[in-house]
Short mmCIF file of C-alpha atoms in Angstrom, two decimals:
data_model
loop_
_atom_site.label_atom_id
_atom_site.label_comp_id
_atom_site.label_asym_id
_atom_site.label_seq_id
_atom_site.Cartn_x
_atom_site.Cartn_y
_atom_site.Cartn_z
CA MET A 1 48.51 28.05 169.83
CA THR A 2 47.53 24.40 169.06
CA ARG A 3 43.99 25.03 170.36
CA PHE A 4 43.83 28.30 168.34
CA ARG A 5 44.93 26.63 165.11
CA SER A 6 42.28 23.95 165.78
CA ILE A 7 39.56 26.55 166.00
CA VAL A 8 40.71 28.40 162.99
CA CYS A 9 40.87 25.20 160.93
CA ALA A 10 37.40 24.02 162.18
CA ALA A 11 35.95 27.41 161.14
CA LEU A 12 37.61 27.39 157.74
CA TRP A 13 36.55 23.86 157.20
CA LEU A 14 32.92 24.94 157.91
CA VAL A 15 33.19 27.58 155.29
CA VAL A 16 34.58 25.05 152.72
CA VAL A 17 31.87 22.39 153.51
CA THR A 18 28.91 24.75 153.70
CA GLY A 19 30.21 26.15 150.34
CA GLY A 20 29.11 22.89 148.67
CA LEU A 21 28.52 19.59 150.41
CA ALA A 22 27.55 17.46 147.42
CA ARG A 23 28.24 17.45 143.76
CA ALA A 24 25.44 17.65 141.33
CA GLY A 25 24.51 14.91 138.91
CA ASP A 26 26.79 14.54 135.79
CA GLY A 27 23.94 15.19 133.35
CA GLY A 28 25.31 12.80 130.76
CA ALA A 29 28.76 14.49 130.63
CA ARG A 30 31.96 12.37 130.06
CA VAL A 31 33.45 11.94 133.46
CA ARG A 32 36.65 10.66 135.14
CA ARG A 33 37.11 10.29 138.92
CA ASP A 34 40.08 10.31 141.21
CA VAL A 35 42.56 10.19 138.42
CA ALA A 36 46.28 10.46 139.53
CA TYR A 37 47.98 13.35 137.79
CA SER A 38 51.18 12.84 139.80
CA ASP A 39 52.98 10.20 141.89
CA ALA A 40 53.63 12.77 144.68
CA GLY A 41 50.98 11.47 147.06
CA PRO A 42 47.45 10.18 147.51
CA THR A 43 45.92 13.65 147.24
CA THR A 44 47.36 14.40 143.89
CA LYS A 45 44.25 13.41 141.94
CA LEU A 46 41.68 15.15 139.92
CA ASN A 47 38.09 14.74 138.46
CA VAL A 48 37.16 15.45 134.94
CA ASP A 49 33.62 16.53 133.81
CA ALA A 50 33.46 17.19 130.09
CA PRO A 51 30.48 17.82 127.72
CA ALA A 52 28.95 14.47 126.59
CA GLU A 53 29.64 15.30 122.88
CA GLY A 54 32.04 17.12 120.68
CA ASP A 55 35.74 18.04 120.66
CA GLY A 56 37.90 21.22 121.22
CA HIS A 57 36.14 22.27 124.45
CA PRO A 58 38.17 24.84 126.42
CA ILE A 59 39.37 23.50 129.83
CA VAL A 60 38.87 25.01 133.32
CA VAL A 61 41.25 23.67 135.87
CA TRP A 62 39.65 24.29 139.35
CA ILE A 63 41.75 24.80 142.52
CA HIS A 64 39.72 24.49 145.70
CA GLY A 65 40.27 26.64 148.79
CA GLY A 66 40.92 25.61 152.44
CA ALA A 67 43.63 27.84 153.84
CA TRP A 68 46.35 25.81 152.14
CA ARG A 69 45.76 23.08 154.78
CA PHE A 70 42.64 21.27 153.77
CA GLY A 71 39.84 21.01 151.34
CA ASP A 72 38.56 18.63 148.61
CA LYS A 73 37.96 18.74 144.87
CA ASP A 74 34.46 17.17 145.67
CA PHE A 75 33.22 19.93 147.85
CA ILE A 76 31.28 21.67 145.10
CA GLN A 77 27.77 21.80 143.99
CA GLY A 78 26.56 22.51 140.48
CA GLN A 79 29.72 23.87 138.90
CA PRO A 80 30.75 20.96 136.83
CA ALA A 81 27.28 20.67 135.34
CA ALA A 82 26.99 24.44 134.74
CA PHE A 83 30.30 24.61 133.04
CA THR A 84 29.94 21.52 130.85
CA LYS A 85 26.52 22.77 129.81
CA ARG A 86 28.25 26.02 128.64
CA GLY A 87 30.69 23.92 126.62
CA TYR A 88 33.75 23.80 128.99
CA VAL A 89 35.55 20.91 130.48
CA TRP A 90 35.86 21.14 134.24
CA VAL A 91 38.93 19.60 135.87
CA GLY A 92 38.78 19.61 139.69
CA VAL A 93 42.16 19.24 141.35
CA GLU A 94 43.32 18.10 144.79
CA TYR A 95 46.76 18.98 145.98
CA ARG A 96 49.07 18.36 148.97
CA PHE A 97 48.65 20.42 152.11
CA VAL A 98 50.68 22.49 154.54
CA PRO A 99 52.50 21.47 156.89
CA GLN A 100 53.50 18.28 154.85
CA VAL A 101 54.58 20.50 152.09
CA THR A 102 54.91 24.37 151.37
CA TYR A 103 53.25 26.61 148.89
CA LYS A 104 56.06 25.74 146.40
CA GLU A 105 55.01 22.12 146.26
CA GLN A 106 51.38 23.18 146.13
CA ALA A 107 51.93 25.35 143.09
CA GLY A 108 53.93 22.51 141.60
CA ASP A 109 51.01 20.27 141.98
CA VAL A 110 48.78 22.80 140.21
CA ALA A 111 51.37 22.96 137.34
CA ARG A 112 51.49 19.20 137.10
CA ALA A 113 47.72 19.07 136.99
CA VAL A 114 47.77 21.58 134.01
CA ARG A 115 50.34 19.45 132.34
CA TRP A 116 48.06 16.36 132.77
CA ALA A 117 45.10 18.24 131.36
CA ARG A 118 47.09 19.34 128.37
CA ASP A 119 48.47 15.84 127.69
CA HIS A 120 45.15 14.10 128.10
CA ALA A 121 42.76 16.85 126.64
CA LYS A 122 41.76 15.12 123.52
CA GLU A 123 40.72 11.96 125.37
CA PHE A 124 37.75 13.78 126.78
CA GLY A 125 37.01 16.34 124.10
CA GLY A 126 39.19 19.15 125.48
CA ASP A 127 41.37 21.64 123.67
CA PRO A 128 44.97 21.48 124.98
CA GLU A 129 45.59 25.06 123.64
CA ARG A 130 42.78 26.53 125.71
CA ILE A 131 43.40 25.89 129.42
CA PHE A 132 42.18 28.24 132.15
CA LEU A 133 43.14 28.27 135.83
CA MET A 134 40.50 29.10 138.31
CA GLY A 135 40.64 29.00 142.07
CA HIS A 136 38.81 30.20 145.23
CA SER A 137 40.42 31.58 148.36
CA ALA A 138 43.73 29.76 148.87
CA GLY A 139 43.03 28.18 145.47
CA ALA A 140 42.94 31.68 144.00
CA HIS A 141 46.43 32.32 145.48
CA LEU A 142 47.87 29.11 143.95
CA ALA A 143 46.21 29.76 140.63
CA ALA A 144 47.63 33.37 140.53
CA LEU A 145 51.12 32.10 141.72
CA THR A 146 51.23 29.33 139.07
CA ALA A 147 50.11 31.88 136.27
CA THR A 148 52.75 34.58 137.27
CA ASP A 149 55.82 32.60 138.51
CA GLU A 150 57.01 30.56 135.54
CA ARG A 151 59.17 28.37 137.60
CA TYR A 152 56.26 25.98 138.39
CA LEU A 153 55.08 25.41 134.85
CA LYS A 154 58.73 25.20 133.67
CA ASP A 155 59.31 22.33 136.02
CA ALA A 156 56.29 20.58 134.57
CA GLY A 157 57.71 21.07 131.14
CA LEU A 158 55.48 23.90 130.07
CA ASP A 159 55.57 27.71 130.13
CA LEU A 160 53.02 30.52 131.00
CA GLY A 161 51.82 30.36 127.34
CA ALA A 162 50.14 27.14 128.24
CA LEU A 163 47.43 29.12 130.03
CA SER A 164 44.81 31.12 128.24
CA GLY A 165 43.72 32.94 131.44
CA ALA A 166 43.44 32.92 135.21
CA ILE A 167 40.24 33.41 137.21
CA LEU A 168 40.64 34.34 140.87
CA VAL A 169 37.64 34.09 143.20
CA ASP A 170 37.93 36.20 146.25
CA GLY A 171 41.53 35.65 147.14
CA ALA A 172 43.44 37.69 149.71
CA GLY A 173 46.96 36.37 149.50
CA TYR A 174 48.17 37.84 146.32
CA ASP A 175 50.73 40.14 148.46
CA VAL A 176 51.59 38.07 151.45
CA PRO A 177 53.77 40.69 153.31
CA ARG A 178 51.01 43.28 152.91
CA GLN A 179 48.37 40.83 154.22
CA VAL A 180 50.52 40.04 157.29
CA ARG A 181 51.31 43.72 157.82
CA GLU A 182 47.76 45.04 157.44
CA SER A 183 45.71 42.26 158.96
CA VAL A 184 43.53 43.72 161.67
CA MET A 185 42.55 40.44 163.19
CA PRO A 186 45.43 38.50 164.91
CA ARG A 187 44.03 35.16 163.82
CA ILE A 188 44.26 36.04 160.06
CA ARG A 189 47.83 37.20 160.54
CA ALA A 190 48.52 34.04 162.40
CA MET A 191 46.98 31.98 159.58
CA TYR A 192 49.26 33.48 157.03
CA THR A 193 52.43 33.32 159.07
CA GLY A 194 51.49 29.79 159.94
CA VAL A 195 51.66 28.88 156.17
CA PHE A 196 54.36 31.30 154.90
CA GLY A 197 56.38 31.92 157.97
CA GLU A 198 57.91 35.21 159.24
CA ASP A 199 60.66 35.53 156.74
CA LEU A 200 59.98 38.53 154.48
CA LYS A 201 61.85 37.07 151.51
CA ILE A 202 59.85 33.86 151.61
CA GLN A 203 56.56 35.82 152.03
CA GLN A 204 57.51 37.93 148.84
CA ASP A 205 58.48 34.72 146.90
CA ALA A 206 54.97 33.29 147.79
CA SER A 207 53.26 36.52 146.47
CA PRO A 208 51.96 36.44 142.90
CA ILE A 209 52.19 40.23 142.79
CA ALA A 210 56.03 40.04 143.17
CA HIS A 211 56.25 37.83 139.99
CA VAL A 212 54.35 40.00 137.64
CA ALA A 213 56.40 41.38 134.75
CA GLY A 214 55.89 42.35 131.16
CA GLY A 215 57.14 40.23 128.37
CA LYS A 216 57.16 36.93 130.14
CA GLY A 217 53.79 35.59 128.90
CA VAL A 218 51.53 36.13 131.92
CA PRO A 219 47.97 35.29 130.76
CA PRO A 220 44.88 37.56 131.09
CA PHE A 221 43.33 37.66 134.52
CA LEU A 222 39.82 37.96 135.84
CA LEU A 223 39.77 38.97 139.47
CA LEU A 224 36.46 38.58 141.45
CA HIS A 225 36.16 39.76 144.95
CA VAL A 226 33.50 40.52 147.67
CA GLY A 227 33.19 43.44 149.99
CA ARG A 228 35.65 42.47 152.66
CA ALA A 229 38.49 44.93 152.79
CA ASP A 230 41.44 42.61 152.40
CA SER A 231 40.12 40.81 149.31
CA ARG A 232 39.14 44.12 147.76
CA ALA A 233 42.57 45.68 148.41
CA GLN A 234 44.45 42.62 147.33
CA SER A 235 42.55 42.06 144.22
CA GLY A 236 42.75 45.71 143.23
CA ALA A 237 46.54 45.89 143.83
CA LEU A 238 47.22 42.78 141.80
CA ALA A 239 44.93 44.01 138.89
CA ALA A 240 46.79 47.24 138.92
CA ARG A 241 50.27 45.62 138.82
CA LEU A 242 49.12 43.35 135.96
CA ARG A 243 47.98 46.35 133.92
CA GLU A 244 51.21 48.07 134.54
CA ALA A 245 53.00 45.17 133.06
CA GLY A 246 50.75 45.20 130.04
CA VAL A 247 48.64 42.16 131.12
CA ALA A 248 44.91 42.41 130.66
CA ALA A 249 43.22 42.29 133.95
CA THR A 250 39.52 42.66 134.72
CA LEU A 251 38.37 43.51 138.26
CA ALA A 252 34.92 42.34 139.18
CA PRO A 253 33.56 43.48 142.43
CA PHE A 254 30.52 41.81 144.13
CA PRO A 255 29.97 43.51 147.53
CA SER A 256 26.63 41.75 148.13
CA LYS A 257 28.43 38.42 148.11
CA THR A 258 30.34 36.86 150.92
CA HIS A 259 33.50 34.63 150.78
CA MET A 260 31.28 31.68 151.20
CA THR A 261 28.38 32.62 148.80
CA ILE A 262 30.48 33.64 145.83
CA ASN A 263 31.93 30.12 145.84
CA ARG A 264 28.88 28.17 146.78
CA GLU A 265 26.59 29.95 144.20
CA MET A 266 29.06 29.75 141.38
CA GLY A 267 27.17 28.04 138.39
CA GLN A 268 23.70 28.88 139.50
CA ALA A 269 21.33 30.38 136.99
CA GLY A 270 21.19 34.18 137.19
CA ASP A 271 24.31 34.49 139.34
CA LYS A 272 26.22 37.60 138.39
CA PRO A 273 29.75 36.33 139.35
CA THR A 274 29.12 33.27 137.30
CA GLN A 275 28.10 35.43 134.35
CA ALA A 276 31.20 37.38 134.80
CA VAL A 277 33.28 34.21 134.63
CA PHE A 278 31.53 32.96 131.53
CA ASP A 279 31.95 36.29 129.69
CA PHE A 280 35.65 36.13 130.32
CA LEU A 281 35.95 32.56 129.36
CA ASP A 282 33.90 33.05 126.17
CA ALA A 283 35.86 36.14 125.08
CA ARG A 284 39.31 34.62 125.97
CA SER A 285 38.55 31.26 124.44
CA LYS A 286 37.47 32.97 121.13
CA ALA A 287 40.58 35.23 121.14
CA ARG A 288 42.87 32.29 121.65
CA ARG A 289 41.32 30.33 118.84
CA GLU A 290 41.60 33.19 116.52
#
């Protein structure tokens, strides 16, 4: 099992790394690096890339992937520059990893990063009333969990109304029991049970879909997915549950992309998933301001 986990982690690390080895130049943006947003540990730090001028810019809080066990806010390419050029503040967040913590502490880290972004927004030209969560893979799960289970933001002194929207990029863990039950590949099932365990109640508690309900302030969602069966099924099911609860949910399939390329190419000129994200952000930012 130890050798198997090492192989899985190495493979997933390759996906993360090849998804973006180096960050692009800052292009004159206002930047902050390795800012502590919590005293929970050395990995609870964030980067800020903000437009060089102006105030009241909407904020995108980015949660990286990495199977809940690894990853880095700096494993990106041109996303910060692309988003700041569009008039958005990019806040890239690091969080603590399994097995040192559980998904609960990870979602708590995300919530505290949102709180930091809200409290400090005006220092870098951001709008504290327009904050969006965005994540890829495991980061998409944590973004969805933070945006549906109000406990995490509540513990940070906020509520779900602090979020203007959630953008999920090819996640497959929105319904953990279903993922464990339906995984065709044993190594994928093992990855999920290695993070969330075998207890059905815990798996359900870790599932964003289990926390969706009307009247609790869940923000609008954009769910992007590629052609793989589990991300397609999980994204579709979460979108359907959100709509049943009266929450706006836009499903955006990109079957020509892979789990790696939809992340790596985010921010590139002419990239269709990027345009879908900007369309969502522009519309929801305008609606929130009005």
